[in-house]
XYZ file of C-alpha atoms in Angstrom:
66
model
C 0.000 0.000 0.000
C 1.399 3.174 -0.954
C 1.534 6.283 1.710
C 0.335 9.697 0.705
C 1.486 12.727 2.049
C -0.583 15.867 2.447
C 0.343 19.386 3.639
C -2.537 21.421 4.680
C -2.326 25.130 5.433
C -4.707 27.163 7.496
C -4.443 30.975 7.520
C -5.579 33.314 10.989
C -5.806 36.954 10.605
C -5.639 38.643 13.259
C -6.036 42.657 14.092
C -3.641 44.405 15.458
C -2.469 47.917 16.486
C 0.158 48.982 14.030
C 1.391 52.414 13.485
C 2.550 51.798 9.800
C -1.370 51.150 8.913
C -2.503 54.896 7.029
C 0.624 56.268 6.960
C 1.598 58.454 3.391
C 4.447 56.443 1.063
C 5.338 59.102 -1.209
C 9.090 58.687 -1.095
C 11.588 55.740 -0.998
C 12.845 57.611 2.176
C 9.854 57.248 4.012
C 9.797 53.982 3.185
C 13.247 53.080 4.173
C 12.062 55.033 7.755
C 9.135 53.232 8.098
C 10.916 49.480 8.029
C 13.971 50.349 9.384
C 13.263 48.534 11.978
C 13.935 45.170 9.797
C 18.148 46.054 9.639
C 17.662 44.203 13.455
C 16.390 41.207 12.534
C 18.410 38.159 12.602
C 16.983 36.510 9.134
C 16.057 38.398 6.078
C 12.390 38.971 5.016
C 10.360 39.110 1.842
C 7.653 41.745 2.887
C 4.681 42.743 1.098
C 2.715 46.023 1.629
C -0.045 46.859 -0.285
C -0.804 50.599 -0.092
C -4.181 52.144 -1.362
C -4.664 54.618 -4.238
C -2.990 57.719 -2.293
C -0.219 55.512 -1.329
C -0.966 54.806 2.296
C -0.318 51.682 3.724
C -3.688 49.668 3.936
C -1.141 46.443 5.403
C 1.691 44.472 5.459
C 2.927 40.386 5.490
C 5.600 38.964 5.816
C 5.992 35.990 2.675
C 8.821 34.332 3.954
C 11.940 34.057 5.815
C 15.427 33.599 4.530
């Protein structure tokens, strides 16, 4: 008999208070100010933000870690 493995993946949002959430991106500086707080992390990060039509910043996830 042959053995099948299966990988399920279940995703949780959860709210929380974040003080990048609304804030203006109309520069690559304020970008670089607003996740500057990623030169402190041990592993690198692929990060997605998706920012709304007057380039605020409706959220953020991290994809993966390196």
């Amino acid at each position: 008999m042959a053995i099948l493995r299966e990988i399920s993946v279940n995703y949780t949002f959860t709210e929380i208070d974040c003080d990048l959430t609304g804030k203006q991106m109309t520069s690559p500086e304020l970008v670089y100010k607003a996740f500057n707080f990623l030169k402190f992390e041990a592993k690198e990060k692929f990060i997605v933000i998706n920012l709304n039509n007057q380039h605020g910043i409706m959220n953020y996830e991290v994809m993966c870690y390196k």
